[in-house]
């Protein structure tokens, strides 16, 4: 568990949380759409549904572009390792 927390706290580690965030936003979208159909606070739920759908779309687009960037970086000859946990440099001063 502590290694997972260490990975999250490293620069760029937030990408590990994308699947969890997408699930939470999907559940938010499902909840707001259900409440909209039920007729409770319709305008508010319509706006929240629109916003959560936009957030879900932007997360998906970000994940797709991130994977494309990682793949193109791995294809470059002589490129540095993608994962910062594989090669850590120690300060020698």
PDB file of N, CA and C in Angstrom:
ATOM      1  N   UNK A   1       0.823  -1.191   0.000  1.00  0.00           N
ATOM      2  CA  UNK A   1       0.000   0.000   0.000  1.00  0.00           C
ATOM      3  C   UNK A   1       0.865   1.252   0.000  1.00  0.00           C
ATOM      4  N   UNK A   2       1.962   1.210   0.740  1.00  0.00           N
ATOM      5  CA  UNK A   2       2.810   2.396   0.790  1.00  0.00           C
ATOM      6  C   UNK A   2       3.508   2.636  -0.543  1.00  0.00           C
ATOM      7  N   UNK A   3       3.817   1.585  -1.290  1.00  0.00           N
ATOM      8  CA  UNK A   3       4.444   1.780  -2.593  1.00  0.00           C
ATOM      9  C   UNK A   3       3.446   2.415  -3.578  1.00  0.00           C
ATOM     10  N   UNK A   4       2.165   2.061  -3.461  1.00  0.00           N
ATOM     11  CA  UNK A   4       1.149   2.680  -4.308  1.00  0.00           C
ATOM     12  C   UNK A   4       1.049   4.171  -3.986  1.00  0.00           C
ATOM     13  N   UNK A   5       1.065   4.506  -2.696  1.00  0.00           N
ATOM     14  CA  UNK A   5       1.004   5.913  -2.295  1.00  0.00           C
ATOM     15  C   UNK A   5       2.256   6.648  -2.771  1.00  0.00           C
ATOM     16  N   UNK A   6       3.402   5.985  -2.720  1.00  0.00           N
ATOM     17  CA  UNK A   6       4.638   6.612  -3.198  1.00  0.00           C
ATOM     18  C   UNK A   6       4.570   6.864  -4.699  1.00  0.00           C
ATOM     19  N   UNK A   7       3.987   5.923  -5.437  1.00  0.00           N
ATOM     20  CA  UNK A   7       3.845   6.106  -6.886  1.00  0.00           C
ATOM     21  C   UNK A   7       2.905   7.252  -7.208  1.00  0.00           C
ATOM     22  N   UNK A   8       1.840   7.403  -6.423  1.00  0.00           N
ATOM     23  CA  UNK A   8       0.886   8.484  -6.662  1.00  0.00           C
ATOM     24  C   UNK A   8       1.526   9.834  -6.385  1.00  0.00           C
ATOM     25  N   UNK A   9       2.373   9.895  -5.365  1.00  0.00           N
ATOM     26  CA  UNK A   9       2.972  11.163  -4.978  1.00  0.00           C
ATOM     27  C   UNK A   9       4.128  11.592  -5.880  1.00  0.00           C
ATOM     28  N   UNK A  10       4.649  10.686  -6.707  1.00  0.00           N
ATOM     29  CA  UNK A  10       5.707  11.055  -7.634  1.00  0.00           C
ATOM     30  C   UNK A  10       5.140  11.970  -8.718  1.00  0.00           C
ATOM     31  N   UNK A  11       5.990  12.793  -9.322  1.00  0.00           N
ATOM     32  CA  UNK A  11       5.514  13.618 -10.440  1.00  0.00           C
ATOM     33  C   UNK A  11       4.951  12.738 -11.556  1.00  0.00           C
ATOM     34  N   UNK A  12       3.766  13.055 -12.005  1.00  0.00           N
ATOM     35  CA  UNK A  12       3.112  12.272 -13.045  1.00  0.00           C
ATOM     36  C   UNK A  12       2.371  11.066 -12.512  1.00  0.00           C
ATOM     37  N   UNK A  13       2.335  10.886 -11.211  1.00  0.00           N
ATOM     38  CA  UNK A  13       1.694   9.718 -10.616  1.00  0.00           C
ATOM     39  C   UNK A  13       0.184   9.772 -10.612  1.00  0.00           C
ATOM     40  N   UNK A  14      -0.388  10.938 -10.831  1.00  0.00           N
ATOM     41  CA  UNK A  14      -1.836  11.069 -10.852  1.00  0.00           C
ATOM     42  C   UNK A  14      -2.496  10.310 -11.980  1.00  0.00           C
ATOM     43  N   UNK A  15      -1.711   9.947 -12.979  1.00  0.00           N
ATOM     44  CA  UNK A  15      -2.246   9.191 -14.113  1.00  0.00           C
ATOM     45  C   UNK A  15      -2.731   7.816 -13.643  1.00  0.00           C
ATOM     46  N   UNK A  16      -2.143   7.317 -12.557  1.00  0.00           N
ATOM     47  CA  UNK A  16      -2.577   6.025 -12.014  1.00  0.00           C
ATOM     48  C   UNK A  16      -4.016   6.072 -11.514  1.00  0.00           C
ATOM     49  N   UNK A  17      -4.492   7.256 -11.154  1.00  0.00           N
ATOM     50  CA  UNK A  17      -5.838   7.395 -10.614  1.00  0.00           C
ATOM     51  C   UNK A  17      -6.913   7.593 -11.680  1.00  0.00           C
ATOM     52  N   UNK A  18      -6.526   7.701 -12.951  1.00  0.00           N
ATOM     53  CA  UNK A  18      -7.514   7.950 -14.005  1.00  0.00           C
ATOM     54  C   UNK A  18      -8.643   6.930 -14.066  1.00  0.00           C
ATOM     55  N   UNK A  19      -8.381   5.633 -13.987  1.00  0.00           N
ATOM     56  CA  UNK A  19      -9.512   4.695 -14.026  1.00  0.00           C
ATOM     57  C   UNK A  19     -10.486   4.903 -12.874  1.00  0.00           C
ATOM     58  N   UNK A  20      -9.974   5.156 -11.685  1.00  0.00           N
ATOM     59  CA  UNK A  20     -10.843   5.395 -10.530  1.00  0.00           C
ATOM     60  C   UNK A  20     -11.675   6.658 -10.728  1.00  0.00           C
ATOM     61  N   UNK A  21     -11.054   7.730 -11.198  1.00  0.00           N
ATOM     62  CA  UNK A  21     -11.764   8.993 -11.408  1.00  0.00           C
ATOM     63  C   UNK A  21     -12.828   8.834 -12.485  1.00  0.00           C
ATOM     64  N   UNK A  22     -12.511   8.080 -13.548  1.00  0.00           N
ATOM     65  CA  UNK A  22     -13.500   7.856 -14.605  1.00  0.00           C
ATOM     66  C   UNK A  22     -14.711   7.082 -14.080  1.00  0.00           C
ATOM     67  N   UNK A  23     -14.480   6.124 -13.197  1.00  0.00           N
ATOM     68  CA  UNK A  23     -15.592   5.365 -12.613  1.00  0.00           C
ATOM     69  C   UNK A  23     -16.456   6.275 -11.754  1.00  0.00           C
ATOM     70  N   UNK A  24     -15.828   7.106 -10.943  1.00  0.00           N
ATOM     71  CA  UNK A  24     -16.578   8.014 -10.069  1.00  0.00           C
ATOM     72  C   UNK A  24     -17.394   9.006 -10.889  1.00  0.00           C
ATOM     73  N   UNK A  25     -16.813   9.568 -11.941  1.00  0.00           N
ATOM     74  CA  UNK A  25     -17.535  10.526 -12.781  1.00  0.00           C
ATOM     75  C   UNK A  25     -18.656   9.822 -13.543  1.00  0.00           C
ATOM     76  N   UNK A  26     -18.437   8.584 -13.949  1.00  0.00           N
ATOM     77  CA  UNK A  26     -19.502   7.817 -14.616  1.00  0.00           C
ATOM     78  C   UNK A  26     -20.672   7.580 -13.665  1.00  0.00           C
ATOM     79  N   UNK A  27     -20.375   7.272 -12.421  1.00  0.00           N
ATOM     80  CA  UNK A  27     -21.443   7.099 -11.432  1.00  0.00           C
ATOM     81  C   UNK A  27     -22.170   8.415 -11.163  1.00  0.00           C
ATOM     82  N   UNK A  28     -21.441   9.519 -11.159  1.00  0.00           N
ATOM     83  CA  UNK A  28     -22.070  10.827 -11.014  1.00  0.00           C
ATOM     84  C   UNK A  28     -23.014  11.100 -12.180  1.00  0.00           C
ATOM     85  N   UNK A  29     -22.570  10.783 -13.398  1.00  0.00           N
ATOM     86  CA  UNK A  29     -23.414  10.972 -14.573  1.00  0.00           C
ATOM     87  C   UNK A  29     -24.663  10.106 -14.495  1.00  0.00           C
ATOM     88  N   UNK A  30     -24.499   8.861 -14.101  1.00  0.00           N
ATOM     89  CA  UNK A  30     -25.643   7.966 -13.964  1.00  0.00           C
ATOM     90  C   UNK A  30     -26.629   8.475 -12.911  1.00  0.00           C
ATOM     91  N   UNK A  31     -26.103   8.948 -11.794  1.00  0.00           N
ATOM     92  CA  UNK A  31     -26.964   9.457 -10.722  1.00  0.00           C
ATOM     93  C   UNK A  31     -27.721  10.703 -11.159  1.00  0.00           C
ATOM     94  N   UNK A  32     -27.021  11.654 -11.779  1.00  0.00           N
ATOM     95  CA  UNK A  32     -27.694  12.883 -12.189  1.00  0.00           C
ATOM     96  C   UNK A  32     -28.716  12.631 -13.294  1.00  0.00           C
ATOM     97  N   UNK A  33     -28.421  11.702 -14.204  1.00  0.00           N
ATOM     98  CA  UNK A  33     -29.407  11.382 -15.234  1.00  0.00           C
ATOM     99  C   UNK A  33     -30.637  10.698 -14.639  1.00  0.00           C
ATOM    100  N   UNK A  34     -30.415   9.813 -13.657  1.00  0.00           N
ATOM    101  CA  UNK A  34     -31.538   9.136 -13.002  1.00  0.00           C
ATOM    102  C   UNK A  34     -32.433  10.139 -12.275  1.00  0.00           C
ATOM    103  N   UNK A  35     -31.816  11.080 -11.580  1.00  0.00           N
ATOM    104  CA  UNK A  35     -32.595  12.090 -10.860  1.00  0.00           C
ATOM    105  C   UNK A  35     -33.299  13.015 -11.850  1.00  0.00           C
ATOM    106  N   UNK A  36     -32.655  13.304 -12.977  1.00  0.00           N
ATOM    107  CA  UNK A  36     -33.289  14.127 -14.007  1.00  0.00           C
ATOM    108  C   UNK A  36     -34.537  13.443 -14.544  1.00  0.00           C
ATOM    109  N   UNK A  37     -34.439  12.144 -14.828  1.00  0.00           N
ATOM    110  CA  UNK A  37     -35.586  11.393 -15.349  1.00  0.00           C
ATOM    111  C   UNK A  37     -36.692  11.316 -14.301  1.00  0.00           C
ATOM    112  N   UNK A  38     -36.306  11.235 -13.022  1.00  0.00           N
ATOM    113  CA  UNK A  38     -37.298  11.179 -11.953  1.00  0.00           C
ATOM    114  C   UNK A  38     -38.026  12.512 -11.775  1.00  0.00           C
ATOM    115  N   UNK A  39     -37.484  13.584 -12.308  1.00  0.00           N
ATOM    116  CA  UNK A  39     -38.170  14.869 -12.265  1.00  0.00           C
ATOM    117  C   UNK A  39     -37.833  15.717 -11.059  1.00  0.00           C
ATOM    118  N   UNK A  40     -36.747  15.429 -10.390  1.00  0.00           N
ATOM    119  CA  UNK A  40     -36.350  16.203  -9.216  1.00  0.00           C
ATOM    120  C   UNK A  40     -35.289  17.197  -9.641  1.00  0.00           C
ATOM    121  N   UNK A  41     -35.554  18.480  -9.424  1.00  0.00           N
ATOM    122  CA  UNK A  41     -34.603  19.549  -9.764  1.00  0.00           C
ATOM    123  C   UNK A  41     -34.091  19.367 -11.189  1.00  0.00           C
ATOM    124  N   UNK A  42     -34.995  19.333 -12.127  1.00  0.00           N
ATOM    125  CA  UNK A  42     -34.666  18.963 -13.504  1.00  0.00           C
ATOM    126  C   UNK A  42     -33.588  19.831 -14.139  1.00  0.00           C
ATOM    127  N   UNK A  43     -33.681  21.143 -14.002  1.00  0.00           N
ATOM    128  CA  UNK A  43     -32.702  22.005 -14.661  1.00  0.00           C
ATOM    129  C   UNK A  43     -31.323  21.816 -14.044  1.00  0.00           C
ATOM    130  N   UNK A  44     -31.272  21.661 -12.729  1.00  0.00           N
ATOM    131  CA  UNK A  44     -29.987  21.454 -12.056  1.00  0.00           C
ATOM    132  C   UNK A  44     -29.350  20.126 -12.470  1.00  0.00           C
ATOM    133  N   UNK A  45     -30.174  19.098 -12.542  1.00  0.00           N
ATOM    134  CA  UNK A  45     -29.653  17.785 -12.916  1.00  0.00           C
ATOM    135  C   UNK A  45     -29.246  17.742 -14.388  1.00  0.00           C
ATOM    136  N   UNK A  46     -29.953  18.495 -15.226  1.00  0.00           N
ATOM    137  CA  UNK A  46     -29.572  18.561 -16.640  1.00  0.00           C
ATOM    138  C   UNK A  46     -28.210  19.230 -16.780  1.00  0.00           C
ATOM    139  N   UNK A  47     -27.994  20.302 -16.044  1.00  0.00           N
ATOM    140  CA  UNK A  47     -26.704  20.998 -16.107  1.00  0.00           C
ATOM    141  C   UNK A  47     -25.601  20.130 -15.526  1.00  0.00           C
ATOM    142  N   UNK A  48     -25.851  19.489 -14.396  1.00  0.00           N
ATOM    143  CA  UNK A  48     -24.840  18.611 -13.791  1.00  0.00           C
ATOM    144  C   UNK A  48     -24.530  17.415 -14.696  1.00  0.00           C
ATOM    145  N   UNK A  49     -25.551  16.893 -15.361  1.00  0.00           N
ATOM    146  CA  UNK A  49     -25.320  15.786 -16.304  1.00  0.00           C
ATOM    147  C   UNK A  49     -24.449  16.239 -17.462  1.00  0.00           C
ATOM    148  N   UNK A  50     -24.728  17.423 -17.982  1.00  0.00           N
ATOM    149  CA  UNK A  50     -23.932  17.973 -19.066  1.00  0.00           C
ATOM    150  C   UNK A  50     -22.478  18.167 -18.636  1.00  0.00           C
ATOM    151  N   UNK A  51     -22.277  18.720 -17.448  1.00  0.00           N
ATOM    152  CA  UNK A  51     -20.923  18.961 -16.948  1.00  0.00           C
ATOM    153  C   UNK A  51     -20.171  17.652 -16.683  1.00  0.00           C
ATOM    154  N   UNK A  52     -20.851  16.672 -16.104  1.00  0.00           N
ATOM    155  CA  UNK A  52     -20.168  15.400 -15.830  1.00  0.00           C
ATOM    156  C   UNK A  52     -19.870  14.646 -17.122  1.00  0.00           C
ATOM    157  N   UNK A  53     -20.739  14.754 -18.124  1.00  0.00           N
ATOM    158  CA  UNK A  53     -20.453  14.132 -19.420  1.00  0.00           C
ATOM    159  C   UNK A  53     -19.251  14.808 -20.079  1.00  0.00           C
ATOM    160  N   UNK A  54     -19.163  16.119 -19.967  1.00  0.00           N
ATOM    161  CA  UNK A  54     -18.007  16.830 -20.507  1.00  0.00           C
ATOM    162  C   UNK A  54     -16.721  16.454 -19.792  1.00  0.00           C
ATOM    163  N   UNK A  55     -16.788  16.289 -18.485  1.00  0.00           N
ATOM    164  CA  UNK A  55     -15.615  15.881 -17.726  1.00  0.00           C
ATOM    165  C   UNK A  55     -15.184  14.473 -18.102  1.00  0.00           C
ATOM    166  N   UNK A  56     -16.139  13.588 -18.270  1.00  0.00           N
ATOM    167  CA  UNK A  56     -15.831  12.218 -18.672  1.00  0.00           C
ATOM    168  C   UNK A  56     -15.193  12.194 -20.071  1.00  0.00           C
ATOM    169  N   UNK A  57     -15.709  13.001 -20.965  1.00  0.00           N
ATOM    170  CA  UNK A  57     -15.143  13.094 -22.307  1.00  0.00           C
ATOM    171  C   UNK A  57     -13.717  13.641 -22.258  1.00  0.00           C
ATOM    172  N   UNK A  58     -13.494  14.684 -21.473  1.00  0.00           N
ATOM    173  CA  UNK A  58     -12.152  15.270 -21.404  1.00  0.00           C
ATOM    174  C   UNK A  58     -11.159  14.308 -20.769  1.00  0.00           C
ATOM    175  N   UNK A  59     -11.591  13.534 -19.770  1.00  0.00           N
ATOM    176  CA  UNK A  59     -10.707  12.535 -19.173  1.00  0.00           C
ATOM    177  C   UNK A  59     -10.334  11.455 -20.185  1.00  0.00           C
ATOM    178  N   UNK A  60     -11.303  11.038 -20.984  1.00  0.00           N
ATOM    179  CA  UNK A  60     -11.030  10.023 -22.005  1.00  0.00           C
ATOM    180  C   UNK A  60     -10.070  10.549 -23.062  1.00  0.00           C
ATOM    181  N   UNK A  61     -10.272  11.798 -23.492  1.00  0.00           N
ATOM    182  CA  UNK A  61      -9.370  12.385 -24.476  1.00  0.00           C
ATOM    183  C   UNK A  61      -7.966  12.547 -23.909  1.00  0.00           C
ATOM    184  N   UNK A  62      -7.861  12.970 -22.644  1.00  0.00           N
ATOM    185  CA  UNK A  62      -6.554  13.108 -22.017  1.00  0.00           C
ATOM    186  C   UNK A  62      -5.840  11.763 -21.938  1.00  0.00           C
ATOM    187  N   UNK A  63      -6.567  10.721 -21.547  1.00  0.00           N
ATOM    188  CA  UNK A  63      -5.959   9.396 -21.424  1.00  0.00           C
ATOM    189  C   UNK A  63      -5.477   8.895 -22.782  1.00  0.00           C
ATOM    190  N   UNK A  64      -6.264   9.143 -23.824  1.00  0.00           N
ATOM    191  CA  UNK A  64      -5.872   8.717 -25.169  1.00  0.00           C
ATOM    192  C   UNK A  64      -4.610   9.445 -25.626  1.00  0.00           C
ATOM    193  N   UNK A  65      -4.540  10.750 -25.410  1.00  0.00           N
ATOM    194  CA  UNK A  65      -3.366  11.522 -25.809  1.00  0.00           C
ATOM    195  C   UNK A  65      -2.152  11.158 -24.965  1.00  0.00           C
ATOM    196  N   UNK A  66      -2.361  10.867 -23.691  1.00  0.00           N
ATOM    197  CA  UNK A  66      -1.254  10.473 -22.827  1.00  0.00           C
ATOM    198  C   UNK A  66      -0.647   9.151 -23.298  1.00  0.00           C
ATOM    199  N   UNK A  67      -1.508   8.189 -23.613  1.00  0.00           N
ATOM    200  CA  UNK A  67      -1.014   6.901 -24.111  1.00  0.00           C
ATOM    201  C   UNK A  67      -0.293   7.073 -25.444  1.00  0.00           C
ATOM    202  N   UNK A  68      -0.787   7.968 -26.297  1.00  0.00           N
ATOM    203  CA  UNK A  68      -0.129   8.219 -27.577  1.00  0.00           C
ATOM    204  C   UNK A  68       1.249   8.845 -27.352  1.00  0.00           C
ATOM    205  N   UNK A  69       1.351   9.769 -26.407  1.00  0.00           N
ATOM    206  CA  UNK A  69       2.630  10.411 -26.114  1.00  0.00           C
ATOM    207  C   UNK A  69       3.629   9.421 -25.532  1.00  0.00           C
ATOM    208  N   UNK A  70       3.161   8.536 -24.653  1.00  0.00           N
ATOM    209  CA  UNK A  70       4.043   7.530 -24.069  1.00  0.00           C
ATOM    210  C   UNK A  70       4.521   6.565 -25.145  1.00  0.00           C
ATOM    211  N   UNK A  71       3.631   6.167 -26.038  1.00  0.00           N
ATOM    212  CA  UNK A  71       4.010   5.242 -27.112  1.00  0.00           C
ATOM    213  C   UNK A  71       5.016   5.885 -28.067  1.00  0.00           C
ATOM    214  N   UNK A  72       4.834   7.156 -28.383  1.00  0.00           N
ATOM    215  CA  UNK A  72       5.767   7.809 -29.289  1.00  0.00           C
ATOM    216  C   UNK A  72       7.117   8.028 -28.623  1.00  0.00           C
ATOM    217  N   UNK A  73       7.112   8.238 -27.313  1.00  0.00           N
ATOM    218  CA  UNK A  73       8.375   8.413 -26.597  1.00  0.00           C
ATOM    219  C   UNK A  73       9.141   7.094 -26.518  1.00  0.00           C
ATOM    220  N   UNK A  74       8.425   5.989 -26.390  1.00  0.00           N
ATOM    221  CA  UNK A  74       9.074   4.686 -26.340  1.00  0.00           C
ATOM    222  C   UNK A  74       9.647   4.303 -27.702  1.00  0.00           C
ATOM    223  N   UNK A  75       9.058   4.807 -28.782  1.00  0.00           N
ATOM    224  CA  UNK A  75       9.521   4.485 -30.130  1.00  0.00           C
ATOM    225  C   UNK A  75      10.788   5.241 -30.516  1.00  0.00           C
ATOM    226  N   UNK A  76      11.082   6.350 -29.829  1.00  0.00           N
ATOM    227  CA  UNK A  76      12.263   7.143 -30.157  1.00  0.00           C
ATOM    228  C   UNK A  76      13.530   6.396 -29.757  1.00  0.00           C
ATOM    229  N   UNK A  77      14.520   6.369 -30.633  1.00  0.00           N
ATOM    230  CA  UNK A  77      15.774   5.717 -30.257  1.00  0.00           C
ATOM    231  C   UNK A  77      16.547   6.578 -29.257  1.00  0.00           C
ATOM    232  N   UNK A  78      17.059   5.944 -28.227  1.00  0.00           N
ATOM    233  CA  UNK A  78      17.839   6.650 -27.216  1.00  0.00           C
ATOM    234  C   UNK A  78      17.015   7.471 -26.260  1.00  0.00           C
ATOM    235  N   UNK A  79      15.712   7.207 -26.199  1.00  0.00           N
ATOM    236  CA  UNK A  79      14.849   7.965 -25.302  1.00  0.00           C
ATOM    237  C   UNK A  79      15.056   7.513 -23.869  1.00  0.00           C
ATOM    238  N   UNK A  80      14.851   8.439 -22.953  1.00  0.00           N
ATOM    239  CA  UNK A  80      14.971   8.127 -21.533  1.00  0.00           C
ATOM    240  C   UNK A  80      13.799   7.256 -21.118  1.00  0.00           C
ATOM    241  N   UNK A  81      13.935   6.480 -20.050  1.00  0.00           N
ATOM    242  CA  UNK A  81      12.823   5.652 -19.585  1.00  0.00           C
ATOM    243  C   UNK A  81      11.611   6.509 -19.235  1.00  0.00           C
ATOM    244  N   UNK A  82      10.421   5.983 -19.502  1.00  0.00           N
ATOM    245  CA  UNK A  82       9.195   6.723 -19.257  1.00  0.00           C
ATOM    246  C   UNK A  82       8.892   6.788 -17.778  1.00  0.00           C
ATOM    247  N   UNK A  83       9.083   5.699 -17.073  1.00  0.00           N
ATOM    248  CA  UNK A  83       8.748   5.633 -15.663  1.00  0.00           C
ATOM    249  C   UNK A  83       9.856   6.263 -14.837  1.00  0.00           C
ATOM    250  N   UNK A  84       9.483   7.175 -13.958  1.00  0.00           N
ATOM    251  CA  UNK A  84      10.486   7.816 -13.121  1.00  0.00           C
ATOM    252  C   UNK A  84      10.917   6.909 -11.980  1.00  0.00           C
ATOM    253  N   UNK A  85      10.155   5.854 -11.699  1.00  0.00           N
ATOM    254  CA  UNK A  85      10.519   4.957 -10.607  1.00  0.00           C
ATOM    255  C   UNK A  85      11.611   3.983 -11.027  1.00  0.00           C
ATOM    256  N   UNK A  86      11.813   3.784 -12.347  1.00  0.00           N
ATOM    257  CA  UNK A  86      12.829   2.857 -12.820  1.00  0.00           C
ATOM    258  C   UNK A  86      14.234   3.418 -12.650  1.00  0.00           C
ATOM    259  N   UNK A  87      14.403   4.680 -12.899  1.00  0.00           N
ATOM    260  CA  UNK A  87      15.745   5.260 -12.817  1.00  0.00           C
ATOM    261  C   UNK A  87      15.681   6.535 -11.991  1.00  0.00           C
ATOM    262  N   UNK A  88      16.144   6.441 -10.771  1.00  0.00           N
ATOM    263  CA  UNK A  88      16.167   7.615  -9.897  1.00  0.00           C
ATOM    264  C   UNK A  88      17.598   8.069  -9.748  1.00  0.00           C
ATOM    265  N   UNK A  89      17.792   9.367  -9.899  1.00  0.00           N
ATOM    266  CA  UNK A  89      19.116   9.927  -9.732  1.00  0.00           C
ATOM    267  C   UNK A  89      19.225  10.501  -8.325  1.00  0.00           C
ATOM    268  N   UNK A  90      20.334  10.224  -7.692  1.00  0.00           N
ATOM    269  CA  UNK A  90      20.554  10.748  -6.365  1.00  0.00           C
ATOM    270  C   UNK A  90      21.396  12.001  -6.453  1.00  0.00           C
ATOM    271  N   UNK A  91      21.111  12.936  -5.558  1.00  0.00           N
ATOM    272  CA  UNK A  91      21.869  14.162  -5.506  1.00  0.00           C
ATOM    273  C   UNK A  91      23.194  13.877  -4.809  1.00  0.00           C
ATOM    274  N   UNK A  92      24.296  14.279  -5.432  1.00  0.00           N
ATOM    275  CA  UNK A  92      25.610  13.966  -4.878  1.00  0.00           C
ATOM    276  C   UNK A  92      26.313  15.175  -4.280  1.00  0.00           C
ATOM    277  N   UNK A  93      25.627  16.285  -4.178  1.00  0.00           N
ATOM    278  CA  UNK A  93      26.264  17.497  -3.619  1.00  0.00           C
ATOM    279  C   UNK A  93      26.482  17.385  -2.140  1.00  0.00           C
TER     280      UNK A  93
END
